[in-house]
GROMACS .gro file of N, CA and C in nm:
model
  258
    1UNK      N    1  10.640  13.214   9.061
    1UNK     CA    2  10.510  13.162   9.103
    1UNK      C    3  10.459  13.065   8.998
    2UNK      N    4  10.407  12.952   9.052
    2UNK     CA    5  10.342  12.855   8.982
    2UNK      C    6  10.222  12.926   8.846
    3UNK      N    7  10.216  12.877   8.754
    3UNK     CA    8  10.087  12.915   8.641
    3UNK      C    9  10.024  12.838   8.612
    4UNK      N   10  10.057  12.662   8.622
    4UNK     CA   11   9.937  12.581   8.608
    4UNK      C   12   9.880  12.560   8.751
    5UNK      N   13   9.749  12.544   8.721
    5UNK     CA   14   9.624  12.526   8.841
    5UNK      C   15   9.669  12.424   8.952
    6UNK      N   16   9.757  12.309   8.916
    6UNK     CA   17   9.725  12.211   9.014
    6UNK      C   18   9.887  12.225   9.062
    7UNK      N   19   9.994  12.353   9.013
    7UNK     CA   20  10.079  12.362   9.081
    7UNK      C   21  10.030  12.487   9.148
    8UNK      N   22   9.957  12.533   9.167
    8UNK     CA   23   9.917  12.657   9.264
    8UNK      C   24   9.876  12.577   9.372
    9UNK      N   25   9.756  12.454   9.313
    9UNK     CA   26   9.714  12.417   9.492
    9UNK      C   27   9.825  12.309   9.551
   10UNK      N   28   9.966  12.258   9.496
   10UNK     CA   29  10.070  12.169   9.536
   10UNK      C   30  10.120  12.290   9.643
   11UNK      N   31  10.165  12.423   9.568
   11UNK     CA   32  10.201  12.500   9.666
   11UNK      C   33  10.160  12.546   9.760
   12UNK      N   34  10.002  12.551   9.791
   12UNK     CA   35   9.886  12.594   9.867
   12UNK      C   36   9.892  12.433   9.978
   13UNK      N   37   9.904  12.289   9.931
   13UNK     CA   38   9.895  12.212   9.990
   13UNK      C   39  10.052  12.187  10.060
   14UNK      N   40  10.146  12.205  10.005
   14UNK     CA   41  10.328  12.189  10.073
   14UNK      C   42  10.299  12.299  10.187
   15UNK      N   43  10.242  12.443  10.181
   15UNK     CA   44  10.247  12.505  10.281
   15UNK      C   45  10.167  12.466  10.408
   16UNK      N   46  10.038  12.434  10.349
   16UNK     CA   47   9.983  12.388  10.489
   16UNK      C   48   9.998  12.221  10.585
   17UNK      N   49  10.090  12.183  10.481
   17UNK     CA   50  10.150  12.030  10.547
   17UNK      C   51  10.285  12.095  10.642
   18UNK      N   52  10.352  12.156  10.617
   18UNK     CA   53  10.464  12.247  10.681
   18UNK      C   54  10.438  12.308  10.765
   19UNK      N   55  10.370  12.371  10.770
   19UNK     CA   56  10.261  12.419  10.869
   19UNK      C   57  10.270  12.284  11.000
   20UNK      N   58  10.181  12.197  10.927
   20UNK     CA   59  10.143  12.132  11.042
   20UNK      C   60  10.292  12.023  11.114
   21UNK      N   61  10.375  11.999  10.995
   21UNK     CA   62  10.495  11.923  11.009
   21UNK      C   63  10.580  11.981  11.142
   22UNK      N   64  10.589  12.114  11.121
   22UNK     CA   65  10.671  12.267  11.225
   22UNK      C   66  10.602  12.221  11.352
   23UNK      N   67  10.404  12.237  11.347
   23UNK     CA   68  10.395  12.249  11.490
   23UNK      C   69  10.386  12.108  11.555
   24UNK      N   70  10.409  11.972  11.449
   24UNK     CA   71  10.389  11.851  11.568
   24UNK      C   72  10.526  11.846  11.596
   25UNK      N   73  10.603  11.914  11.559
   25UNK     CA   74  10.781  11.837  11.563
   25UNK      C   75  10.768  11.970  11.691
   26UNK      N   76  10.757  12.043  11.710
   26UNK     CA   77  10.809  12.175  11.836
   26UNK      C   78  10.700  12.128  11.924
   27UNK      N   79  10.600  12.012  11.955
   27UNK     CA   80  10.491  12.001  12.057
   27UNK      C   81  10.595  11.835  12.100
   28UNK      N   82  10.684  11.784  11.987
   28UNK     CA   83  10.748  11.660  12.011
   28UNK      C   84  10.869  11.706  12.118
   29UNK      N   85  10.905  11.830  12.055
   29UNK     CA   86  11.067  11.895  12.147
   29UNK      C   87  11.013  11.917  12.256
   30UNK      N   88  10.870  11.967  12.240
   30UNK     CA   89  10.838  12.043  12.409
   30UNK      C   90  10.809  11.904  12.509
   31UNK      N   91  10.735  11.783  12.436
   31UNK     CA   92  10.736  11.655  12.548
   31UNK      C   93  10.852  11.595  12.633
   32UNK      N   94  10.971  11.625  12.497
   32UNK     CA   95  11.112  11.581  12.512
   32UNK      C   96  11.175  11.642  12.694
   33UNK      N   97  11.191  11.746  12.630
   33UNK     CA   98  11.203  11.849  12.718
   33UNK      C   99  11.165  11.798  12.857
   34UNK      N  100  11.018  11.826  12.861
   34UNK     CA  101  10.960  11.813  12.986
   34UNK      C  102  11.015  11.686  13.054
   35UNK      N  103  11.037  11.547  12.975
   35UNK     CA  104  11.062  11.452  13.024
   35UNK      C  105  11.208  11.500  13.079
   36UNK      N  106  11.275  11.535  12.998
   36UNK     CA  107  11.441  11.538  13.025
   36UNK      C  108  11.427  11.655  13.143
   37UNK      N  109  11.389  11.756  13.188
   37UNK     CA  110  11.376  11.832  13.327
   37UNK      C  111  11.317  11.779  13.449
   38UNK      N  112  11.200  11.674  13.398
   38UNK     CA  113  11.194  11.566  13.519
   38UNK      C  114  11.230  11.481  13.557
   39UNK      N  115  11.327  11.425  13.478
   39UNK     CA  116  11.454  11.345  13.519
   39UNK      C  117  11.579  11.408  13.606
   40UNK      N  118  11.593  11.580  13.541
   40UNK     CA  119  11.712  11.631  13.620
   40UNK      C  120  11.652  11.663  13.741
   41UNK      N  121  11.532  11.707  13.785
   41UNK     CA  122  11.463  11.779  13.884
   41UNK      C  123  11.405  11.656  13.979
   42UNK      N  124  11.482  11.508  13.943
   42UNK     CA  125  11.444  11.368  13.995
   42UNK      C  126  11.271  11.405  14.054
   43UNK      N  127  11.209  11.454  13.964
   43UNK     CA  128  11.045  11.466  13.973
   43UNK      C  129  10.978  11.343  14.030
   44UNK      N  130  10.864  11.328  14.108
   44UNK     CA  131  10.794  11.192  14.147
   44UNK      C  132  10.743  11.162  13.965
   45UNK      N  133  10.713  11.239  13.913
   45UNK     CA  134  10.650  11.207  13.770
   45UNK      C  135  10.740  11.168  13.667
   46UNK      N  136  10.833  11.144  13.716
   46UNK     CA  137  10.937  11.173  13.583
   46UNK      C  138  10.952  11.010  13.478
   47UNK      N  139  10.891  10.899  13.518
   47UNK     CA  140  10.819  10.807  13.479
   47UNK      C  141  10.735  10.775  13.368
   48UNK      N  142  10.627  10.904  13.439
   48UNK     CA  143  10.516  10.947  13.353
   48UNK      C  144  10.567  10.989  13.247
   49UNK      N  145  10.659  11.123  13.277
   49UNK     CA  146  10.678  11.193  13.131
   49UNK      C  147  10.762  11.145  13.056
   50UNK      N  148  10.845  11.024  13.094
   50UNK     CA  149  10.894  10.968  12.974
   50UNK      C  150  10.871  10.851  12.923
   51UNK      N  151  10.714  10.809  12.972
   51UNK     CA  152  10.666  10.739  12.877
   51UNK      C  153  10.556  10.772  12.766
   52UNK      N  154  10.539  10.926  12.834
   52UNK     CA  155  10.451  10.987  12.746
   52UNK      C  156  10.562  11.061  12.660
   53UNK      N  157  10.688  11.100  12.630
   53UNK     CA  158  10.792  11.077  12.547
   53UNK      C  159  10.770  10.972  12.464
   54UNK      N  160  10.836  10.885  12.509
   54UNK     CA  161  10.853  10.739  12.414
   54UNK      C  162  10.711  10.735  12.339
   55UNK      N  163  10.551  10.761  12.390
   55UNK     CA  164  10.450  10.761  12.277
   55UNK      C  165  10.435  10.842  12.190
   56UNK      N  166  10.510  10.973  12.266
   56UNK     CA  167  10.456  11.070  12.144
   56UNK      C  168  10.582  11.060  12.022
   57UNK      N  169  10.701  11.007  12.050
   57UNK     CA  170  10.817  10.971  11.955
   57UNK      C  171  10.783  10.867  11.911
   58UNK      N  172  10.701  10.746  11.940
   58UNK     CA  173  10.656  10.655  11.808
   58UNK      C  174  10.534  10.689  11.725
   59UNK      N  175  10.460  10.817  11.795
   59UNK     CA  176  10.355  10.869  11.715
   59UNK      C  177  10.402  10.906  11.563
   60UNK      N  178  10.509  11.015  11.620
   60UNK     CA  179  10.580  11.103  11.520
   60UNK      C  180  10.654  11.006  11.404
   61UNK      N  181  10.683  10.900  11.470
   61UNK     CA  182  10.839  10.804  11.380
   61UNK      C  183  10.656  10.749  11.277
   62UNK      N  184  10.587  10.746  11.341
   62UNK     CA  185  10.422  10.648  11.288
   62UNK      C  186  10.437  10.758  11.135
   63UNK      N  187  10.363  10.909  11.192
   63UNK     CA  188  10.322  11.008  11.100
   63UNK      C  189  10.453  11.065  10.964
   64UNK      N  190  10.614  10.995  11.007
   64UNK     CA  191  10.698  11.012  10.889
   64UNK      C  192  10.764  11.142  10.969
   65UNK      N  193  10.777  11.188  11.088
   65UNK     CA  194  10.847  11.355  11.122
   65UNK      C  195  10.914  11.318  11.169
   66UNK      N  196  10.974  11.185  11.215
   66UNK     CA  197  11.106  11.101  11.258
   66UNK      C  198  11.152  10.954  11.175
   67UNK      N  199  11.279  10.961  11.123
   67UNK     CA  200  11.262  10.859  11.085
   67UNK      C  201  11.284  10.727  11.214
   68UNK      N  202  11.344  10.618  11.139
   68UNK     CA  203  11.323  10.505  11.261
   68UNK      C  204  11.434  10.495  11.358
   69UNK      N  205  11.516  10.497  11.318
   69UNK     CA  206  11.695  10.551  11.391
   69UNK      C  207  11.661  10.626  11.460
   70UNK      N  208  11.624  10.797  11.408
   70UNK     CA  209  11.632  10.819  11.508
   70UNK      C  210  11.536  10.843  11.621
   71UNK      N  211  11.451  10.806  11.606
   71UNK     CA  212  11.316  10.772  11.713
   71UNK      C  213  11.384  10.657  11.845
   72UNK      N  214  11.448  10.577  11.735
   72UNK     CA  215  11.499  10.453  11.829
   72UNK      C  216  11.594  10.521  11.936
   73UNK      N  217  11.677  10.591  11.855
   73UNK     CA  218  11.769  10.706  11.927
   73UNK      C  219  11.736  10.776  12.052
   74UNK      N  220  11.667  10.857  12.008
   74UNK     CA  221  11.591  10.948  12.083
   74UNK      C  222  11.512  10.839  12.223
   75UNK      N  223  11.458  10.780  12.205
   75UNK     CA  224  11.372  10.723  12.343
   75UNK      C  225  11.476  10.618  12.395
   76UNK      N  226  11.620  10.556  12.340
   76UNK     CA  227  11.687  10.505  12.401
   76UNK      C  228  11.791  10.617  12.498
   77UNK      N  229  11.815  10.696  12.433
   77UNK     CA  230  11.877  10.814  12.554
   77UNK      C  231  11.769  10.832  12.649
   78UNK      N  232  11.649  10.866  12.666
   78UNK     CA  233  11.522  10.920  12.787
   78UNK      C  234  11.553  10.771  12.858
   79UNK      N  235  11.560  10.643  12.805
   79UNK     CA  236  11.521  10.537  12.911
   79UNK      C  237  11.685  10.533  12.964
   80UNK      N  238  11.783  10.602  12.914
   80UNK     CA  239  11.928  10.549  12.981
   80UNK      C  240  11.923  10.678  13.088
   81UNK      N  241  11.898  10.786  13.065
   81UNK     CA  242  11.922  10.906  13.122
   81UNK      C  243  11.806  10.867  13.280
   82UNK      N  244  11.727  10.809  13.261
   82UNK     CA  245  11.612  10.774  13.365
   82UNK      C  246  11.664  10.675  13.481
   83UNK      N  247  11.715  10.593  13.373
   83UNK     CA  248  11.772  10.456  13.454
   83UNK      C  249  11.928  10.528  13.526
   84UNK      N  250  11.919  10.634  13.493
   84UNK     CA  251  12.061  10.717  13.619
   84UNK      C  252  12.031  10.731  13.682
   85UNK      N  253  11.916  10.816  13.691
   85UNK     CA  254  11.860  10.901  13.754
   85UNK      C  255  11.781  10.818  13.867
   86UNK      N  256  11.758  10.698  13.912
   86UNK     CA  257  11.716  10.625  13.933
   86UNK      C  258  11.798  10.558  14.052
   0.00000   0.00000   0.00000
């Protein structure tokens, strides 16, 4: 355990950034997701949810929880997988 003061609150501050790092990256998988089941389930929405994909993956690539590859990555598979499906 830390003994100087301003490594107690580094460790107090790494946990609650981790914290928040965990729940935007598993709210990013869950958009993913949704888009990629309304593509297989050829949904009337499935449009919608993968452009609300592609924002919330340049949000994330914005905030540093993706880098740029693979953000680019990631929303170029949703627009190829769409354009099948299509």
């Amino acid at each position: 355990m830390a003994n100087v003061k301003s490594a107690k609150k580094r460790v107090k501050v790494i946990a609650f950034k981790t914290a928040q790092n965990k729940t935007a990256k598993s709210n990013l998988k869950t958009v993913i997701k949704k888009a990629d089941t309304a593509i297989g389930a050829k949904a009337a929405d499935k449009e919608e949810a993968v452009r609300l994909a592609i924002k919330k993956i340049d949000q994330a690539c914005a905030k540093g929880l993706l880098k740029k590859n693979t953000a680019s990555r990631k929303k170029s598979r949703l627009v190829r997988s769409l354009n099948k499906a299509v």
